[in-house]
Amino acid sequence: MDNSLTRINPIYITVLKKLKTKFEKFDENYKSKGADSKFLESDFFYFLNDFSFYPAFDINLRSSLKKTLLKNSNYSITQNSSKEVIETITSEPYYKWDKTPEDFIKEIAKKSSNLLNRSIKYN
């Protein structure tokens, strides 16, 4: 992909097609971990929510992912507080799709240094 994420690099077209195929049946094939609603399971929620904002997917697929996510929320839209919470937590992705490679490297370096600091025992 280019840095602006406005188009797909042709070498990633096959990957994009495979991703789209996985999403077509994601809801049907998802195995619940036991929560009252799939919406409450992080695997389901973050996957659908974040990819509903994925810039390489067309608007129809992103919209379909968002609808699937909200369909599984099992909250009555008439409950204003539930509706507001759902709208807030699904208003943007948690993964930042616009990260640059430099941002990613900085984040990895920060996480690595935190791991190193935890392993050092101070007396």
Tab-separated table of C-alpha atoms in Angstrom:
chain	number	residue	atom	x	y	z
A	1	MET	CA	0.000	0.000	0.000
A	2	ASP	CA	1.091	3.543	-0.477
A	3	ASN	CA	1.576	5.704	2.616
A	4	SER	CA	-1.669	7.601	2.111
A	5	LEU	CA	-3.638	4.338	1.876
A	6	THR	CA	-5.577	5.749	-1.083
A	7	ARG	CA	-4.892	2.781	-3.304
A	8	ILE	CA	-3.745	-0.800	-3.027
A	9	ASN	CA	-0.350	-1.813	-4.251
A	10	PRO	CA	-0.992	-4.492	-6.907
A	11	ILE	CA	1.161	-7.022	-5.049
A	12	TYR	CA	-1.438	-7.004	-2.221
A	13	ILE	CA	-4.539	-7.596	-4.358
A	14	THR	CA	-4.545	-11.334	-3.582
A	15	VAL	CA	-4.290	-10.627	0.150
A	16	LEU	CA	-7.155	-8.152	-0.085
A	17	LYS	CA	-9.311	-10.695	-1.918
A	18	LYS	CA	-8.596	-13.335	0.750
A	19	LEU	CA	-9.499	-10.867	3.502
A	20	LYS	CA	-12.772	-10.033	1.786
A	21	THR	CA	-13.584	-13.741	1.465
A	22	LYS	CA	-12.960	-14.271	5.189
A	23	PHE	CA	-15.276	-11.414	6.084
A	24	GLU	CA	-18.138	-12.657	3.930
A	25	LYS	CA	-18.793	-15.536	6.326
A	26	PHE	CA	-17.164	-14.141	9.479
A	27	ASP	CA	-20.406	-13.822	11.432
A	28	GLU	CA	-21.583	-17.331	10.477
A	29	ASN	CA	-18.228	-18.973	11.198
A	30	TYR	CA	-17.436	-17.105	14.420
A	31	LYS	CA	-17.260	-19.424	17.431
A	32	SER	CA	-18.535	-17.679	20.528
A	33	LYS	CA	-16.408	-17.715	23.665
A	34	GLY	CA	-19.541	-17.826	25.825
A	35	ALA	CA	-20.584	-14.195	26.281
A	36	ASP	CA	-24.261	-13.292	26.126
A	37	SER	CA	-23.569	-11.558	22.824
A	38	LYS	CA	-20.777	-11.843	20.265
A	39	PHE	CA	-20.629	-8.049	20.418
A	40	LEU	CA	-19.255	-8.364	23.962
A	41	GLU	CA	-16.366	-10.585	22.858
A	42	SER	CA	-13.196	-8.691	22.014
A	43	ASP	CA	-12.233	-11.043	19.155
A	44	PHE	CA	-15.519	-10.314	17.409
A	45	PHE	CA	-15.873	-6.643	18.329
A	46	TYR	CA	-12.381	-5.354	17.529
A	47	PHE	CA	-12.050	-7.395	14.353
A	48	LEU	CA	-15.301	-6.130	12.836
A	49	ASN	CA	-15.098	-2.619	14.241
A	50	ASP	CA	-11.530	-1.978	13.115
A	51	PHE	CA	-11.972	-3.490	9.660
A	52	SER	CA	-15.191	-1.515	9.155
A	53	PHE	CA	-12.809	1.452	8.874
A	54	TYR	CA	-10.130	-0.305	6.790
A	55	PRO	CA	-9.298	2.134	3.955
A	56	ALA	CA	-8.558	-0.615	1.418
A	57	PHE	CA	-12.103	-2.011	1.653
A	58	ASP	CA	-14.782	-0.385	-0.440
A	59	ILE	CA	-17.600	1.484	1.279
A	60	ASN	CA	-20.078	-1.375	0.753
A	61	LEU	CA	-17.903	-3.902	2.565
A	62	ARG	CA	-17.112	-1.467	5.384
A	63	SER	CA	-20.811	-0.731	5.772
A	64	SER	CA	-21.643	-4.443	5.780
A	65	LEU	CA	-19.073	-5.096	8.518
A	66	LYS	CA	-20.496	-2.284	10.646
A	67	LYS	CA	-24.048	-3.631	10.163
A	68	THR	CA	-22.916	-7.117	11.189
A	69	LEU	CA	-21.274	-5.704	14.295
A	70	LEU	CA	-24.299	-3.645	15.307
A	71	LYS	CA	-26.733	-6.476	14.512
A	72	ASN	CA	-24.933	-8.547	17.126
A	73	SER	CA	-25.023	-5.872	19.807
A	74	ASN	CA	-28.353	-7.243	21.109
A	75	TYR	CA	-29.197	-3.902	22.656
A	76	SER	CA	-32.507	-2.261	22.060
A	77	ILE	CA	-32.104	0.908	20.059
A	78	THR	CA	-34.905	2.380	22.185
A	79	GLN	CA	-32.564	2.396	25.187
A	80	ASN	CA	-30.883	5.751	24.670
A	81	SER	CA	-27.978	5.070	27.028
A	82	SER	CA	-27.154	1.786	25.272
A	83	LYS	CA	-27.439	3.425	21.877
A	84	GLU	CA	-25.113	6.258	22.916
A	85	VAL	CA	-22.503	3.859	24.298
A	86	ILE	CA	-22.609	1.699	21.176
A	87	GLU	CA	-22.368	4.721	18.892
A	88	THR	CA	-19.404	6.046	20.881
A	89	ILE	CA	-17.378	2.830	20.985
A	90	THR	CA	-17.993	2.103	17.299
A	91	SER	CA	-17.398	5.646	16.031
A	92	GLU	CA	-13.771	5.023	15.087
A	93	PRO	CA	-11.280	2.172	14.803
A	94	TYR	CA	-9.022	1.268	17.686
A	95	TYR	CA	-6.281	0.344	15.245
A	96	LYS	CA	-4.893	3.443	13.587
A	97	TRP	CA	-4.923	2.610	9.870
A	98	ASP	CA	-3.082	5.800	9.005
A	99	LYS	CA	0.088	4.862	10.895
A	100	THR	CA	3.282	5.322	8.979
A	101	PRO	CA	6.049	2.712	9.048
A	102	GLU	CA	7.964	5.131	11.288
A	103	ASP	CA	5.054	5.251	13.764
A	104	PHE	CA	4.980	1.468	13.850
A	105	ILE	CA	8.737	1.234	14.486
A	106	LYS	CA	8.484	3.795	17.307
A	107	GLU	CA	5.681	1.825	18.921
A	108	ILE	CA	7.623	-1.443	18.729
A	109	ALA	CA	10.703	0.244	20.197
A	110	LYS	CA	8.638	1.673	23.054
A	111	LYS	CA	7.083	-1.712	23.830
A	112	SER	CA	10.491	-3.386	23.670
A	113	SER	CA	12.018	-0.885	26.096
A	114	ASN	CA	9.092	-1.390	28.495
A	115	LEU	CA	9.687	-5.154	28.426
A	116	LEU	CA	13.384	-4.610	29.108
A	117	ASN	CA	12.625	-2.310	32.053
A	118	ARG	CA	10.269	-4.897	33.582
A	119	SER	CA	12.902	-7.602	33.407
A	120	ILE	CA	15.498	-5.525	35.297
A	121	LYS	CA	15.307	-6.061	39.053
A	122	TYR	CA	16.155	-2.980	41.076
A	123	ASN	CA	17.281	-3.494	44.687
